[in-house]
XYZ file of C-alpha atoms in Angstrom:
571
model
C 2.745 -21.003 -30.948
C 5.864 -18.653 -30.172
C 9.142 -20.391 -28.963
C 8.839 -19.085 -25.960
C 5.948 -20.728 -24.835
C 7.443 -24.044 -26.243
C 10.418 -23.004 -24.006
C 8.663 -21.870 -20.839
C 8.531 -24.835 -17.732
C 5.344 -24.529 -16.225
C 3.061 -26.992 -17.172
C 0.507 -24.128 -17.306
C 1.570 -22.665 -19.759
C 1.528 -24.925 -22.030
C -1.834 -26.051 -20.920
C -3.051 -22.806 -21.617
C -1.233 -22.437 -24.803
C -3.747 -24.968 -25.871
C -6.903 -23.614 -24.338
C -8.966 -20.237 -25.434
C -8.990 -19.214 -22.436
C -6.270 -16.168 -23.805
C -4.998 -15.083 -27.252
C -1.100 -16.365 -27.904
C 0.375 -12.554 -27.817
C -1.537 -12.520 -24.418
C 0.395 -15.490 -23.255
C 3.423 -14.410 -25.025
C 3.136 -11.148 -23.317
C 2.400 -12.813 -19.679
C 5.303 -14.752 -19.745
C 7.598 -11.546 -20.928
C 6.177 -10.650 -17.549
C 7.043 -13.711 -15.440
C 10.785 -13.293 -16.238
C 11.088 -9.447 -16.070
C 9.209 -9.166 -12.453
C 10.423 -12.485 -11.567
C 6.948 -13.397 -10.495
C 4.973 -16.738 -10.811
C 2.478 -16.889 -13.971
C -0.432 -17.573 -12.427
C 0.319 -13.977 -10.135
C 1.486 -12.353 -13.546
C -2.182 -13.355 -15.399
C -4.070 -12.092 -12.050
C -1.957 -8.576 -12.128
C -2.245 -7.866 -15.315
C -5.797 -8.394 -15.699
C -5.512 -10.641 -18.250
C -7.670 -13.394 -16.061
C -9.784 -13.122 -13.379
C -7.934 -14.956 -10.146
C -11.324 -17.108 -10.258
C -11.465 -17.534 -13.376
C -8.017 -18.892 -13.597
C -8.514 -21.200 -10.412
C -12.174 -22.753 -12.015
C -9.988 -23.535 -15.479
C -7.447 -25.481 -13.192
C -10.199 -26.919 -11.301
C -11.343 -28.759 -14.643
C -8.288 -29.387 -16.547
C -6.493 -31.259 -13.705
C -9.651 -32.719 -11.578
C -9.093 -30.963 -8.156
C -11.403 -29.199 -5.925
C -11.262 -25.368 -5.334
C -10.294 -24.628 -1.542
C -11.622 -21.513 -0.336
C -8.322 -19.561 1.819
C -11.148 -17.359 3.494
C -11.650 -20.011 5.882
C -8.233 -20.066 7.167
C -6.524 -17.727 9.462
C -2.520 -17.328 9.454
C -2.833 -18.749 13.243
C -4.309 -21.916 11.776
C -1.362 -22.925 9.621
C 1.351 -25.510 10.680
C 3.946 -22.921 12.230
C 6.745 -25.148 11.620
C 6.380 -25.759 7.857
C 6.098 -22.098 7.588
C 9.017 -21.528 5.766
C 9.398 -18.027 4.173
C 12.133 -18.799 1.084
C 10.208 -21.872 -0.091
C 6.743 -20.066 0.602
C 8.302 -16.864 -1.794
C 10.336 -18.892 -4.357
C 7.436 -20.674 -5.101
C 4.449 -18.563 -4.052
C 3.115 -22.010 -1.869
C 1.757 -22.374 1.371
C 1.855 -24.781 3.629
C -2.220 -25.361 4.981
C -2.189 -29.182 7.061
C -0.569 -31.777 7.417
C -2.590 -35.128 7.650
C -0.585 -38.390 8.696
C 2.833 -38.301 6.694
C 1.211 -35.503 3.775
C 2.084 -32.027 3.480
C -1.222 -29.799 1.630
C 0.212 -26.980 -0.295
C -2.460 -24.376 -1.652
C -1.441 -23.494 -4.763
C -3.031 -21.577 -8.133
C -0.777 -23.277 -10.070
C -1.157 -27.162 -9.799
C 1.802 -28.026 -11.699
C 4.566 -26.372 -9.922
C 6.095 -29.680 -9.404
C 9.445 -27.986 -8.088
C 7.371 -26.472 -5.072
C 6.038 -30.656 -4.046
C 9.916 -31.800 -4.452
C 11.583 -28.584 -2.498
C 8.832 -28.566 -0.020
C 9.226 -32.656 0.092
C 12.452 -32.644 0.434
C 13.282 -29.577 3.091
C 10.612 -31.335 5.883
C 10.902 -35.381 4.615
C 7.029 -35.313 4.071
C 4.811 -36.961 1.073
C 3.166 -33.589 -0.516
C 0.279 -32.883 -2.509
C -1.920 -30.028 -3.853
C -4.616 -27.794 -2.693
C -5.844 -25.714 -5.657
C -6.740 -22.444 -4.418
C -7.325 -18.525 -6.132
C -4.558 -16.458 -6.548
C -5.746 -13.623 -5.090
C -6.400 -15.432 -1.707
C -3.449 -16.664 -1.351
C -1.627 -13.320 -1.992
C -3.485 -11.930 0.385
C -2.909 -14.791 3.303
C 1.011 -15.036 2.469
C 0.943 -10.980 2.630
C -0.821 -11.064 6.310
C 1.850 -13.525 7.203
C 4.470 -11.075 6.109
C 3.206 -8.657 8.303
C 3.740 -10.763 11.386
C 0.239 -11.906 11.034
C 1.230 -15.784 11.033
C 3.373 -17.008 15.076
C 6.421 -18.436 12.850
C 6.620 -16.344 9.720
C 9.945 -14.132 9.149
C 10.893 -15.121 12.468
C 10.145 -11.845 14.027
C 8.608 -13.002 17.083
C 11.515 -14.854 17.987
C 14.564 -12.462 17.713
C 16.243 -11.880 20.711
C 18.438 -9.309 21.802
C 21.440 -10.656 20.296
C 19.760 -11.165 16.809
C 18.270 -7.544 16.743
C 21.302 -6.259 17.505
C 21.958 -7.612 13.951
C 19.378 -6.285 11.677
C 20.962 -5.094 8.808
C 20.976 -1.207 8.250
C 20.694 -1.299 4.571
C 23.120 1.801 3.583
C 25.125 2.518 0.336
C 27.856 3.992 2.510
C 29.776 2.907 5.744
C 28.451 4.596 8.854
C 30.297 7.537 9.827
C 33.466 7.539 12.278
C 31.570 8.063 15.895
C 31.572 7.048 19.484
C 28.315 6.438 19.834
C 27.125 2.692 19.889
C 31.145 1.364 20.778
C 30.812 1.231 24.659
C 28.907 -0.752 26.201
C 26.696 1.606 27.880
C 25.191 2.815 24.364
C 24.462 -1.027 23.753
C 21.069 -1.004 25.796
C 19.722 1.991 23.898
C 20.629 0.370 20.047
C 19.008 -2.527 21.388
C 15.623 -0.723 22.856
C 15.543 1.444 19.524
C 15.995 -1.369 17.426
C 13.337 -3.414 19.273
C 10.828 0.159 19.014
C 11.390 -0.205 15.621
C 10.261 -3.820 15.208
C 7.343 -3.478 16.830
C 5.960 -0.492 14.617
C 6.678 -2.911 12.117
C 5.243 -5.645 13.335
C 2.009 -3.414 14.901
C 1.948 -1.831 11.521
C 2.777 1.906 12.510
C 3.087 4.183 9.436
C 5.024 7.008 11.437
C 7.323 6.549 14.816
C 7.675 9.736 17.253
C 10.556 10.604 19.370
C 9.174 13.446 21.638
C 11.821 15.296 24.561
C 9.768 17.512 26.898
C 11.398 18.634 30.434
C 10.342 16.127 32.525
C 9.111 12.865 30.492
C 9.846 11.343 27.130
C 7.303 9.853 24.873
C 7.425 7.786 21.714
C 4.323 7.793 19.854
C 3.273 5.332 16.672
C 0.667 6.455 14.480
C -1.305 3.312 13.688
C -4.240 3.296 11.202
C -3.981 7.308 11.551
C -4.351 7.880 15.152
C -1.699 8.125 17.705
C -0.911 5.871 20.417
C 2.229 6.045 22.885
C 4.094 3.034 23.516
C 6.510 4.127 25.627
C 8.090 6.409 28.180
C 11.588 5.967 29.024
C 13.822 8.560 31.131
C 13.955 11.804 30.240
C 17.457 12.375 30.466
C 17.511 9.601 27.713
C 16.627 11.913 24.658
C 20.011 12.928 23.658
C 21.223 9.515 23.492
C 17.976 8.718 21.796
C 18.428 11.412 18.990
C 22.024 10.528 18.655
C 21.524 6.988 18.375
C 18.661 7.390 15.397
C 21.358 10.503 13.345
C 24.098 8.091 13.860
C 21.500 5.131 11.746
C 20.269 7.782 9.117
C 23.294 9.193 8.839
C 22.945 12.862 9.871
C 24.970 15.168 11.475
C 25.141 14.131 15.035
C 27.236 17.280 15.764
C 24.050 19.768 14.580
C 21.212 20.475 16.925
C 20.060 23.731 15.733
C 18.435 23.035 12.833
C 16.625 20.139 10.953
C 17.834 17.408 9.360
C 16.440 14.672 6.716
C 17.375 11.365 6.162
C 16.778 7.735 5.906
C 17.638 3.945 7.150
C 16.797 0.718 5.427
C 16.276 -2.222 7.950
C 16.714 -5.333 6.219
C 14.687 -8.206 8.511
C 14.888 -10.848 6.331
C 16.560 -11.703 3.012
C 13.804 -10.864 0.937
C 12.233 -8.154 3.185
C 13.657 -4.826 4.068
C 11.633 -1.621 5.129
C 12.794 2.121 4.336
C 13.059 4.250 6.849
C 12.431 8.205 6.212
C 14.421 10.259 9.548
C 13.473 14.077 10.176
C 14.668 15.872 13.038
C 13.196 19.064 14.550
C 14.699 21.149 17.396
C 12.358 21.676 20.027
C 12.892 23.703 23.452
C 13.863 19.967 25.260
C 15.663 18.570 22.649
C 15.177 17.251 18.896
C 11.991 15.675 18.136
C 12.458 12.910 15.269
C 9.751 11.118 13.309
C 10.250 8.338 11.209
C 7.688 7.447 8.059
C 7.792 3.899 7.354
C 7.672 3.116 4.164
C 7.287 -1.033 3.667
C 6.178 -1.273 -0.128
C 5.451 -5.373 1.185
C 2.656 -4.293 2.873
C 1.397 -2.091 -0.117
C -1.920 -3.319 -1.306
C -2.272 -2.804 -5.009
C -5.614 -4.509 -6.026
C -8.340 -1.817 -6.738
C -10.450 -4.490 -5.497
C -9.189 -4.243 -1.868
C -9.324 -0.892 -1.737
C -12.710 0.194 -0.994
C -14.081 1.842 -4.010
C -17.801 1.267 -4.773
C -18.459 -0.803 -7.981
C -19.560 2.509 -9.792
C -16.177 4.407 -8.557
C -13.983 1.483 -9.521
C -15.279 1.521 -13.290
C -15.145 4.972 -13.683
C -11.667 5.381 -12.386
C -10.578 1.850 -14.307
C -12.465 3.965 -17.493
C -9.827 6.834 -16.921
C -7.171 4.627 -16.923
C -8.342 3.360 -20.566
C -8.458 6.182 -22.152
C -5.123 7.156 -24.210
C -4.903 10.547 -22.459
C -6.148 13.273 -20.193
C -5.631 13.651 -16.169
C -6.744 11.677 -13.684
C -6.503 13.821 -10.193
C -6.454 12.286 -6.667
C -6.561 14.414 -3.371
C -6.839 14.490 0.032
C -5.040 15.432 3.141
C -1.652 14.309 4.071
C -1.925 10.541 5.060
C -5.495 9.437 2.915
C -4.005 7.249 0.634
C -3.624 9.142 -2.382
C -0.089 7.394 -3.338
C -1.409 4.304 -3.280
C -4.713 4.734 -4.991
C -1.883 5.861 -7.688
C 0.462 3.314 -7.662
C -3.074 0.621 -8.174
C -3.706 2.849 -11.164
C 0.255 2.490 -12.358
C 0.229 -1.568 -11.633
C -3.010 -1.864 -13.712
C -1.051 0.189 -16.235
C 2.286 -1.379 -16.127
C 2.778 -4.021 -19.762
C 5.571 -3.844 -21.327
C 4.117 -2.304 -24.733
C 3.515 1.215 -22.056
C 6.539 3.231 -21.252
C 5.467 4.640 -17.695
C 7.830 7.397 -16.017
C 7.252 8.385 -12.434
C 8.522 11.843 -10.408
C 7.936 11.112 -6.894
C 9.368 12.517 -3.402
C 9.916 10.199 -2.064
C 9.471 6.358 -4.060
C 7.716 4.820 -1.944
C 7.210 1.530 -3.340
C 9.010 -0.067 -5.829
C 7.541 -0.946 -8.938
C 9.394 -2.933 -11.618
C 8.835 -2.092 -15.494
C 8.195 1.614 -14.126
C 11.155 4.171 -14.759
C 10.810 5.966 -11.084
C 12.316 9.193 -10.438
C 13.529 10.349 -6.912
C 12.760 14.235 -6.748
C 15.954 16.398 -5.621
C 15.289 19.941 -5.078
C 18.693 20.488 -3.937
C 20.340 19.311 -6.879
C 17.651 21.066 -9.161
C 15.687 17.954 -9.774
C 12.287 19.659 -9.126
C 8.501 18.114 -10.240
C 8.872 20.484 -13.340
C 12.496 19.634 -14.237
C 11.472 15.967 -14.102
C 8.976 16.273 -16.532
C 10.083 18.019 -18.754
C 12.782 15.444 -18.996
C 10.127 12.546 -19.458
C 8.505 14.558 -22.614
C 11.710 13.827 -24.598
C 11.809 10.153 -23.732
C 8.596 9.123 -25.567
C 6.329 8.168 -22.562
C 2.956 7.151 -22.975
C 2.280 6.977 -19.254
C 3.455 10.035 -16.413
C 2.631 10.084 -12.654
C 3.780 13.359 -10.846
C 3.858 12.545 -7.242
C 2.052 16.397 -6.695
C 1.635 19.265 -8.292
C 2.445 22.230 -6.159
C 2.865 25.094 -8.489
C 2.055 26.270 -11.854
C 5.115 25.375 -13.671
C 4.491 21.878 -12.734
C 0.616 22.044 -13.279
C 1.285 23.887 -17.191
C 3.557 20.676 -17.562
C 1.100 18.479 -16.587
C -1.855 20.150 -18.643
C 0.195 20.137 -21.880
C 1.414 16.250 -21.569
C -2.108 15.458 -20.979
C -3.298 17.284 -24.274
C -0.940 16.142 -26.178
C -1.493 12.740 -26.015
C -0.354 11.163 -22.793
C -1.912 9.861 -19.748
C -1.210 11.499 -16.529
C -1.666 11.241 -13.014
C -1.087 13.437 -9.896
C -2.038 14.456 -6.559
C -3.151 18.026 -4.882
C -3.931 18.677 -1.453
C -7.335 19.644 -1.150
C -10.445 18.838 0.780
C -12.875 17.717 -2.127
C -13.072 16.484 -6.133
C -14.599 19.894 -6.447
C -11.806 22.077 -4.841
C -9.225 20.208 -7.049
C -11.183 22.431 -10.002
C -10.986 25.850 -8.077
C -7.407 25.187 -6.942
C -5.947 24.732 -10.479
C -7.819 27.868 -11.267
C -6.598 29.593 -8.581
C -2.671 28.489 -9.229
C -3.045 30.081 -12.542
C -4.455 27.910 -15.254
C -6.754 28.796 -17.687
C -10.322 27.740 -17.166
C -9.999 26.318 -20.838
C -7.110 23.994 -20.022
C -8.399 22.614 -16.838
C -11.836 21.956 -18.765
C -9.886 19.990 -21.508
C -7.567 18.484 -20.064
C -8.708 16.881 -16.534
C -10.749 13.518 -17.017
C -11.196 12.121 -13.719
C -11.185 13.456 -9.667
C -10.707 11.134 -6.986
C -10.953 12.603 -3.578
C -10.161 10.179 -0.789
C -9.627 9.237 3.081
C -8.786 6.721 4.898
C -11.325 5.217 7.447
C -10.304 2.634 10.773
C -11.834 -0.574 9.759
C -14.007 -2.526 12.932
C -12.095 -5.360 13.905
C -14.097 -8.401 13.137
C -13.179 -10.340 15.968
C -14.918 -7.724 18.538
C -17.736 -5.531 17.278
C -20.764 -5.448 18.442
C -24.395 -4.616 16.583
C -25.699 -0.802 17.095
C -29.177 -0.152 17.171
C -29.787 3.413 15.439
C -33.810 4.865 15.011
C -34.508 5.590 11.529
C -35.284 9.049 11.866
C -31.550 9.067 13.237
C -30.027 7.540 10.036
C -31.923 10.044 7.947
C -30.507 12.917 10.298
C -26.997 11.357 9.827
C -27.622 11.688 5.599
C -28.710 7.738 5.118
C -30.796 8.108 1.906
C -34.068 6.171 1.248
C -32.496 3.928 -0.840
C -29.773 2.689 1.589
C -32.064 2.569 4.311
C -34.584 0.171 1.936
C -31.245 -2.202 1.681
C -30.732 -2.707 5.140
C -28.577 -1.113 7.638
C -25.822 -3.558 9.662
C -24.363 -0.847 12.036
C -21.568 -1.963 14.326
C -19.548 -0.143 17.045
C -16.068 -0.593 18.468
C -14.946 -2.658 21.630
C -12.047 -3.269 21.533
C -10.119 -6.493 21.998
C -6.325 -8.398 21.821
C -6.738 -8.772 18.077
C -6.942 -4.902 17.615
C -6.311 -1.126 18.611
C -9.352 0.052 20.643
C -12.108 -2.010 18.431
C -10.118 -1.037 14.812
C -7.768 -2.498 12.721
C -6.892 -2.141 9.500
C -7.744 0.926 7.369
C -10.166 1.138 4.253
C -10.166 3.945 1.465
C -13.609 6.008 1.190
C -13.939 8.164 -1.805
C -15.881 10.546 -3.850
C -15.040 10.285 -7.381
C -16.016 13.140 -10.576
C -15.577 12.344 -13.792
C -15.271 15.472 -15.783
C -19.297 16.139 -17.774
C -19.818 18.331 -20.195
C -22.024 20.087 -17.523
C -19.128 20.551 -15.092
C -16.865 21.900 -18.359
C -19.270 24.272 -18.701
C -19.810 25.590 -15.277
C -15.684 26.106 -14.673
C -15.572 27.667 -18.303
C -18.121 29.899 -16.702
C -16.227 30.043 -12.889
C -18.314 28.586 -10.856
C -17.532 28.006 -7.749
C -16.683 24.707 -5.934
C -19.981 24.408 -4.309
C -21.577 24.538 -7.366
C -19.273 22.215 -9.189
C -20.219 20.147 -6.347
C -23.440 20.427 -6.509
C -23.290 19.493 -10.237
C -21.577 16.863 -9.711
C -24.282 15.118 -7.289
C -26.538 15.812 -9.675
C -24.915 13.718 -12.259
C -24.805 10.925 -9.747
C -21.474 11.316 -7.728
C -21.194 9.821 -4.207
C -19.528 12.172 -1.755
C -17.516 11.415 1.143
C -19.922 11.392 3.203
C -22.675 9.410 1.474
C -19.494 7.084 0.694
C -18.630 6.902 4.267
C -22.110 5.846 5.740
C -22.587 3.127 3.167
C -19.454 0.934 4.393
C -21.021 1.963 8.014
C -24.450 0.348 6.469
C -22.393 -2.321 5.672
C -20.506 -2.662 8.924
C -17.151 -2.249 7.619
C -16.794 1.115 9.783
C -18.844 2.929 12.728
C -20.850 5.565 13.047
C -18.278 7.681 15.221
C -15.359 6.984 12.598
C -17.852 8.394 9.719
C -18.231 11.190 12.096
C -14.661 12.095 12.461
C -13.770 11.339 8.913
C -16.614 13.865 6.751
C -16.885 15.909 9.828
């Protein structure tokens, strides 16, 4: 066995050193991984793929004699607020479940992180013992507390005034010399923007509005792709507004006339922070600003959580095997392409791949990947950046989007030549993607060759659990909608929205649906021959693809999504 499993702490590793359960170089490899990511080994074996997160939790279950708790009966609400402490909870990826007399239960995957029982013991003066639970679970049940799910965690329901006033604006530079926010009549407004700003994080808003008209304002947050307005202060408010937000992402106050980008970085906690992306627009009242928020801690990157069908997740997880080609995914601004990517890029990510990354922006951050921050205005373009990564031996390249032809010729001849490469387009359907590449100027040859795999995606409102309610559609109606024979012999659980205090009028929480086309020999043929995207599509159902829409109405069969948001999603 290699030193550095001799070496390594955790008594599961060395347990597993001893097992079959994995190969020494797999170990070896996994805890290369603990110390570069910083991460806990049991996470590290999940990630990676190298164990299943059950598989790993039965394996504990018999080595040490404990039972397996399941975390999907517990809701962040249910755990002991008090104990909830988030640098204990991260340091040693434990949570606190009960307490029963004098005993603190931690659930952990790992039943021999002895330093979590001591710090834990130690920091509340209880006795504590372990609750063996699955990874996975418990990733996902620290990760809703994170988002404000649990009434203690982060703290964020209980800043005040004074304490927001403190949130730490996360810049490389000193803010600018200005007037704004010195006298004490500006103090109100950094305090209500700050607080606006808390609750989209805290409500889970991917995009803020600032809107001036002549005789209202209105800020907006967009929250699983719809927008709702949260506010309405004064009208005469919106310059102080807009200078308030240039003055945080450092803009030029003094310019009104045209737009500006830019960007703030709240830090809320110690270990959490959330990037800000600032864009101003003139208007005829004033200048609009919207700000994307980009909090990578929220990112889900299991291909497991995000929606695919069990066909669509091995053919996409097949792509990803193979030693080259292109894997494709588009979709309209806002369906979840970038992080149907960076799944693909985490399932990727070992340290014998050398993975490079052009993006505008990085949105989250993803450690062992070499990420590169697009500048146009320095000449850092999609096509510059790649051709930079072809001289730096990469095995692995993710283009954020191709846009032009340059960038697409790029792409083509990395795939083909022995790399693996992934992208986004903007287009409506897997077939379009075909006719679009065409259209931008690439030989019907080279798109036949090189693409392997389309993934066209959007992003549905998922029905909150706590409120919907049974529908009761006629058969003949289901057919009419596009149910086929063989969902309809399964069993149909339709549900409709309510609405309740848990959620946003009956939704919450967004799932990916997706139509995904593996390149055929049939469908190389028909673009060799330019067909069109109708009858690559066609094709393509014939081989046995799922489209959106079929896609769509089975997680409404299911009851993960209604009727009315299949409707507006396929149209």
């Amino acid at each position: 066995m290699t030193q550095a499993i001799h070496q390594e702490r955790s008594g599961l590793a060395r347990s597993l050193a001893a097992s079959s359960l994995l190969l020494p170089e797999e170990l070896e490899q996994a805890l290369t991984l603990t110390r570069q990511e910083g991460k806990p080994l049991s996470t590290v074996l999940v990630e990676h793929h190298m164990l299943t997160s059950l598989d790993l939790a039965r394996y504990c279950e018999q080595e040490y004699g404990l039972a397996l708790l399941d975390l999907d009966d517990f809701q962040p609400e249910q755990l002991p607020p008090q104990y909830l402490n988030l640098d204990l909870i991260e340091r040693h990826h434990a949570l606190p479940v009960y307490t029963q007399g004098r005993v603190l239960y931690l659930a952990m995957p790992d039943p021999t992180n002895v330093a979590a029982l001591e710090d834990f013991s130690f920091r509340f003066n209880l006795v504590t013992d372990v609750l063996l639970v699955e990874e996975h679970k418990l990733a996902q049940l620290i990760l809703r507390l994170q988002q404000g799910g649990g009434s203690a965690m982060l703290d964020l329901d209980h800043i005040d005034d004074a304490d927001i006033e403190q949130l730490e604006l996360g810049q490389d530079k000193p803010a600018q010399d200005d007037e704004f926010g010195r006298g004490e009549d500006d103090a109100p407004i950094v305090r209500y923007i700050n607080k606006i700003m808390l609750d989209a994080v805290r409500r889970e808003a991917s995009d803020l509005h600032f809107e001036p008209y002549e005789h209202f304002y209105r800020i907006r947050f967009r929250i699983d792709g719809l927008l709702h307005e949260v506010a309405s202060p004064p009208a005469n408010l919106a310059g102080r507004f807009a200078a308030r937000l240039k003055v945080m992402a450092r803009l030029d106050i003094a310019e009104r006339r045209l737009p500006q980008d830019g960007r703030i970085k709240l830090k809320l906690t110690r270990n959490r922070s959330v990037d800000l992306r600032v864009n101003t627009l003139p208007t005829q009242w004033g200048e609009k600003i919207v700000i994307r928020i980009l909090d990578s801690s929220g990112a889900r990157l299991d291909i497991d959580q995000l929606g695919y069908d069990e066909v669509q997740k091995q053919l996409y997880l097949g792509a990803l095997r193979k030693p080259q080609g292109m894997i494709l995914v588009t979709g309209p601004t806002g369906s979840g392409k970038t992080v149907s990517l960076y799944t693909g890029l985490s399932i990727l990510n070992t340290v014998t791949a050398n993975i490079s990354t052009a993006e505008d922006p990085i949105e989250i951050n993803l450690p062992g990947i070499n990420q590169v921050q697009i500048n146009t205005k320095a000449g850092l373009s999609f096509a510059h950046a790649l051709r930079a990564f072809l001289r730096q031996d990469p095995d692995i390249i993710m283009v954020g989007e191709i846009r032009d032809l340059e960038t697409a010729e790029i792409a083509v001849k990395a795939a083909q030549t022995g790399h693996l490469v992934l992208s986004t387009l903007h287009t409506n359907s897997a077939a379009e993607t075909l006719t679009r590449l065409n259209n931008m100027g690439l030989p019907a040859y080279n798109i036949a060759s090189s693409v392997s795999l389309i993934i066209a995606q959007r992003l549905a409102r998922k029905l909150c659990g706590h409120c919907k309610t049974p529908e009761q559609v006629p058969a003949e109606q289901l057919r009419a909608l596009g149910f086929s024979q063989a969902q309809l012999d399964k069993g149909v659980s339709l549900h409709k929205a309510v609405g309740c205090d848990q959620c946003t009028d009956g939704y919450k929480g967004r799932i990916g649906v997706y139509e995904v086309m593996p390149m055929t020999e049939t469908l190389a043929n028909l673009i060799m021959e330019g067909a069109s995207s109708l009858a690559l599509a066609r094709a393509a159902e014939a081989d046995g693809m799922m489209t959106l829409r079929r896609s769509a109405l089975e997680k409404a069969r299911q009851g993960l999504i209604s009727l009315a948001e299949v409707n507006r999603i396929t149209g």
